[in-house]
């Protein structure tokens, strides 16, 4: 879960005005903290880990390394820790001195948004539909609250019946809103392609691709999970 928290904090930090660590700023008389935005509450976590890392870095080189760079490096290291990809991280980012809960509420995608709306959100950031699907691989880790997938397991038909039945045991029609379920039932603590495989086999509680019949997700699974190729076909 720590790895997922690092990735989520990084993603939610950069989606607004670039990665500037504005998500770390607490509420003050002049700042409306982004931590309490709808898309961040009970989703973005791990703030204490970033604070601890910053404290240790300050002991070695005070006033040099930004919170923003620490978030970026932590996300990379978190991915590698759970057998996900590792990559070079360019450093030198500056921290924001202000935050905008209003902007966060307006621009962070909601779990209930449909495919077309999600594609539009990412296009506004210069990202393609393929980029969006590739980035959604981060959902191979993490958990969702019952209220975010209740509609899917009780009222949607494009879901495996056995999978839906399993999820209903812990998520009733009424109540238990905060009960958690892993986004990837098979390997919830590993960074792999099972999230996409679950989409294809209708074993997914958060499934944007199922909302549009014209969307086809397929995987080339000839390689290792880290090297498998994701293909998004939008005819």
mmCIF file of C-alpha atoms in Angstrom, residues 34-181:
data_model
loop_
_atom_site.group_PDB
_atom_site.id
_atom_site.type_symbol
_atom_site.label_atom_id
_atom_site.label_comp_id
_atom_site.label_asym_id
_atom_site.label_seq_id
_atom_site.Cartn_x
_atom_site.Cartn_y
_atom_site.Cartn_z
ATOM 1 C CA UNK A 34 -5.779 20.294 -2.059
ATOM 2 C CA UNK A 35 -5.658 17.446 0.455
ATOM 3 C CA UNK A 36 -9.377 17.956 1.060
ATOM 4 C CA UNK A 37 -10.350 18.004 -2.625
ATOM 5 C CA UNK A 38 -12.855 15.292 -3.520
ATOM 6 C CA UNK A 39 -10.352 13.410 -5.669
ATOM 7 C CA UNK A 40 -7.681 13.439 -2.956
ATOM 8 C CA UNK A 41 -9.564 12.704 0.258
ATOM 9 C CA UNK A 42 -9.005 9.078 1.310
ATOM 10 C CA UNK A 43 -7.120 8.531 -1.950
ATOM 11 C CA UNK A 44 -3.830 10.436 -1.980
ATOM 12 C CA UNK A 45 -1.835 9.399 1.078
ATOM 13 C CA UNK A 46 1.725 8.952 2.264
ATOM 14 C CA UNK A 47 2.277 12.611 3.127
ATOM 15 C CA UNK A 48 4.121 11.601 6.302
ATOM 16 C CA UNK A 49 6.568 9.504 4.272
ATOM 17 C CA UNK A 50 7.450 12.505 2.108
ATOM 18 C CA UNK A 51 7.854 14.681 5.204
ATOM 19 C CA UNK A 52 10.222 12.156 6.797
ATOM 20 C CA UNK A 53 12.277 11.934 3.611
ATOM 21 C CA UNK A 54 12.483 15.723 3.417
ATOM 22 C CA UNK A 55 13.663 15.905 7.041
ATOM 23 C CA UNK A 56 16.490 13.451 6.363
ATOM 24 C CA UNK A 57 17.529 15.186 3.144
ATOM 25 C CA UNK A 58 17.606 18.564 4.902
ATOM 26 C CA UNK A 59 20.149 17.177 7.373
ATOM 27 C CA UNK A 60 22.537 16.488 4.491
ATOM 28 C CA UNK A 61 21.907 19.399 2.116
ATOM 29 C CA UNK A 62 19.562 21.987 3.627
ATOM 30 C CA UNK A 63 17.533 24.184 1.320
ATOM 31 C CA UNK A 64 18.553 22.378 -1.874
ATOM 32 C CA UNK A 65 16.208 19.475 -2.652
ATOM 33 C CA UNK A 66 12.541 20.323 -3.191
ATOM 34 C CA UNK A 67 9.535 18.403 -1.929
ATOM 35 C CA UNK A 68 8.568 18.061 -5.580
ATOM 36 C CA UNK A 69 11.735 16.169 -6.479
ATOM 37 C CA UNK A 70 11.319 13.945 -3.430
ATOM 38 C CA UNK A 71 7.781 13.030 -4.537
ATOM 39 C CA UNK A 72 9.011 12.229 -8.060
ATOM 40 C CA UNK A 73 11.873 10.041 -6.820
ATOM 41 C CA UNK A 74 9.652 8.340 -4.229
ATOM 42 C CA UNK A 75 7.131 7.399 -6.931
ATOM 43 C CA UNK A 76 9.910 5.863 -9.050
ATOM 44 C CA UNK A 77 11.354 3.944 -6.103
ATOM 45 C CA UNK A 78 7.904 2.756 -5.026
ATOM 46 C CA UNK A 79 7.315 1.335 -8.498
ATOM 47 C CA UNK A 80 10.643 -0.499 -8.520
ATOM 48 C CA UNK A 81 10.023 -1.839 -4.999
ATOM 49 C CA UNK A 82 6.964 -3.795 -6.173
ATOM 50 C CA UNK A 83 8.647 -5.091 -9.355
ATOM 51 C CA UNK A 84 7.382 -2.270 -11.540
ATOM 52 C CA UNK A 85 9.494 -0.219 -13.948
ATOM 53 C CA UNK A 86 12.417 1.907 -12.792
ATOM 54 C CA UNK A 87 13.475 4.976 -14.727
ATOM 55 C CA UNK A 88 15.724 8.017 -14.595
ATOM 56 C CA UNK A 89 14.202 11.031 -12.823
ATOM 57 C CA UNK A 90 15.237 14.518 -13.876
ATOM 58 C CA UNK A 91 15.658 16.793 -10.872
ATOM 59 C CA UNK A 92 15.455 20.528 -10.288
ATOM 60 C CA UNK A 93 11.739 21.123 -9.756
ATOM 61 C CA UNK A 94 10.554 23.974 -7.565
ATOM 62 C CA UNK A 95 7.855 23.764 -4.914
ATOM 63 C CA UNK A 96 4.630 25.705 -5.188
ATOM 64 C CA UNK A 97 3.817 28.250 -2.500
ATOM 65 C CA UNK A 98 0.082 28.057 -3.096
ATOM 66 C CA UNK A 99 -2.607 25.458 -3.711
ATOM 67 C CA UNK A 100 -6.089 25.372 -5.222
ATOM 68 C CA UNK A 101 -8.772 23.040 -3.925
ATOM 69 C CA UNK A 102 -11.141 24.572 -6.475
ATOM 70 C CA UNK A 103 -8.838 23.605 -9.338
ATOM 71 C CA UNK A 104 -8.330 20.133 -7.882
ATOM 72 C CA UNK A 105 -12.083 19.568 -7.642
ATOM 73 C CA UNK A 106 -12.503 20.733 -11.230
ATOM 74 C CA UNK A 107 -9.651 18.833 -12.881
ATOM 75 C CA UNK A 108 -9.041 15.609 -10.958
ATOM 76 C CA UNK A 109 -11.058 12.912 -12.774
ATOM 77 C CA UNK A 110 -13.861 11.314 -10.786
ATOM 78 C CA UNK A 111 -14.265 7.544 -10.431
ATOM 79 C CA UNK A 112 -17.752 7.926 -11.939
ATOM 80 C CA UNK A 113 -16.690 9.637 -15.171
ATOM 81 C CA UNK A 114 -17.281 7.848 -18.454
ATOM 82 C CA UNK A 115 -14.694 6.995 -21.068
ATOM 83 C CA UNK A 116 -15.227 10.027 -23.302
ATOM 84 C CA UNK A 117 -14.982 12.400 -20.355
ATOM 85 C CA UNK A 118 -11.784 10.737 -19.143
ATOM 86 C CA UNK A 119 -10.206 10.927 -22.595
ATOM 87 C CA UNK A 120 -11.099 14.621 -22.724
ATOM 88 C CA UNK A 121 -9.535 15.232 -19.289
ATOM 89 C CA UNK A 122 -6.260 13.686 -20.395
ATOM 90 C CA UNK A 123 -6.268 15.418 -23.775
ATOM 91 C CA UNK A 124 -6.418 18.772 -21.981
ATOM 92 C CA UNK A 125 -3.092 17.802 -20.415
ATOM 93 C CA UNK A 126 -1.570 16.876 -23.769
ATOM 94 C CA UNK A 127 -2.016 13.129 -23.288
ATOM 95 C CA UNK A 128 -3.586 10.658 -25.702
ATOM 96 C CA UNK A 129 -6.124 7.930 -25.003
ATOM 97 C CA UNK A 130 -3.281 5.425 -25.176
ATOM 98 C CA UNK A 131 -1.346 7.454 -22.593
ATOM 99 C CA UNK A 132 -4.402 7.404 -20.345
ATOM 100 C CA UNK A 133 -4.763 3.638 -20.513
ATOM 101 C CA UNK A 134 -1.044 3.113 -19.952
ATOM 102 C CA UNK A 135 -1.111 5.355 -16.872
ATOM 103 C CA UNK A 136 -4.163 3.522 -15.547
ATOM 104 C CA UNK A 137 -1.852 0.555 -15.028
ATOM 105 C CA UNK A 138 -1.019 2.133 -11.669
ATOM 106 C CA UNK A 139 -4.427 0.813 -10.573
ATOM 107 C CA UNK A 140 -2.893 -2.639 -10.465
ATOM 108 C CA UNK A 141 -2.327 -1.629 -6.845
ATOM 109 C CA UNK A 142 -4.506 0.134 -4.338
ATOM 110 C CA UNK A 143 -8.049 -0.264 -3.099
ATOM 111 C CA UNK A 144 -11.456 1.276 -3.710
ATOM 112 C CA UNK A 145 -14.214 2.114 -1.254
ATOM 113 C CA UNK A 146 -17.501 0.263 -1.541
ATOM 114 C CA UNK A 147 -19.540 3.328 -2.490
ATOM 115 C CA UNK A 148 -17.377 3.839 -5.591
ATOM 116 C CA UNK A 149 -18.151 0.429 -7.110
ATOM 117 C CA UNK A 150 -21.558 -0.491 -5.642
ATOM 118 C CA UNK A 151 -23.363 0.521 -8.830
ATOM 119 C CA UNK A 152 -21.100 -1.728 -10.885
ATOM 120 C CA UNK A 153 -21.447 -4.934 -8.856
ATOM 121 C CA UNK A 154 -25.214 -4.648 -8.395
ATOM 122 C CA UNK A 155 -26.569 -2.957 -11.510
ATOM 123 C CA UNK A 156 -24.191 -3.509 -14.429
ATOM 124 C CA UNK A 157 -24.273 -6.549 -16.688
ATOM 125 C CA UNK A 158 -20.774 -6.281 -18.192
ATOM 126 C CA UNK A 159 -19.153 -7.931 -15.189
ATOM 127 C CA UNK A 160 -18.301 -11.540 -14.399
ATOM 128 C CA UNK A 161 -21.152 -12.950 -12.276
ATOM 129 C CA UNK A 162 -18.861 -14.839 -9.906
ATOM 130 C CA UNK A 163 -16.639 -11.816 -9.429
ATOM 131 C CA UNK A 164 -19.643 -9.587 -8.698
ATOM 132 C CA UNK A 165 -20.968 -12.107 -6.181
ATOM 133 C CA UNK A 166 -17.620 -12.162 -4.372
ATOM 134 C CA UNK A 167 -17.543 -8.383 -4.130
ATOM 135 C CA UNK A 168 -21.121 -8.208 -2.814
ATOM 136 C CA UNK A 169 -20.132 -10.203 0.275
ATOM 137 C CA UNK A 170 -18.250 -7.203 1.639
ATOM 138 C CA UNK A 171 -20.154 -4.416 -0.088
ATOM 139 C CA UNK A 172 -23.871 -4.454 0.677
ATOM 140 C CA UNK A 173 -26.516 -2.486 -1.197
ATOM 141 C CA UNK A 174 -26.805 -0.121 1.759
ATOM 142 C CA UNK A 175 -24.088 0.860 4.226
ATOM 143 C CA UNK A 176 -20.446 -0.224 4.434
ATOM 144 C CA UNK A 177 -19.551 2.711 2.191
ATOM 145 C CA UNK A 178 -15.937 2.830 3.375
ATOM 146 C CA UNK A 179 -15.293 -0.925 3.112
ATOM 147 C CA UNK A 180 -12.240 -1.473 0.920
ATOM 148 C CA UNK A 181 -11.627 -3.908 -1.925
#
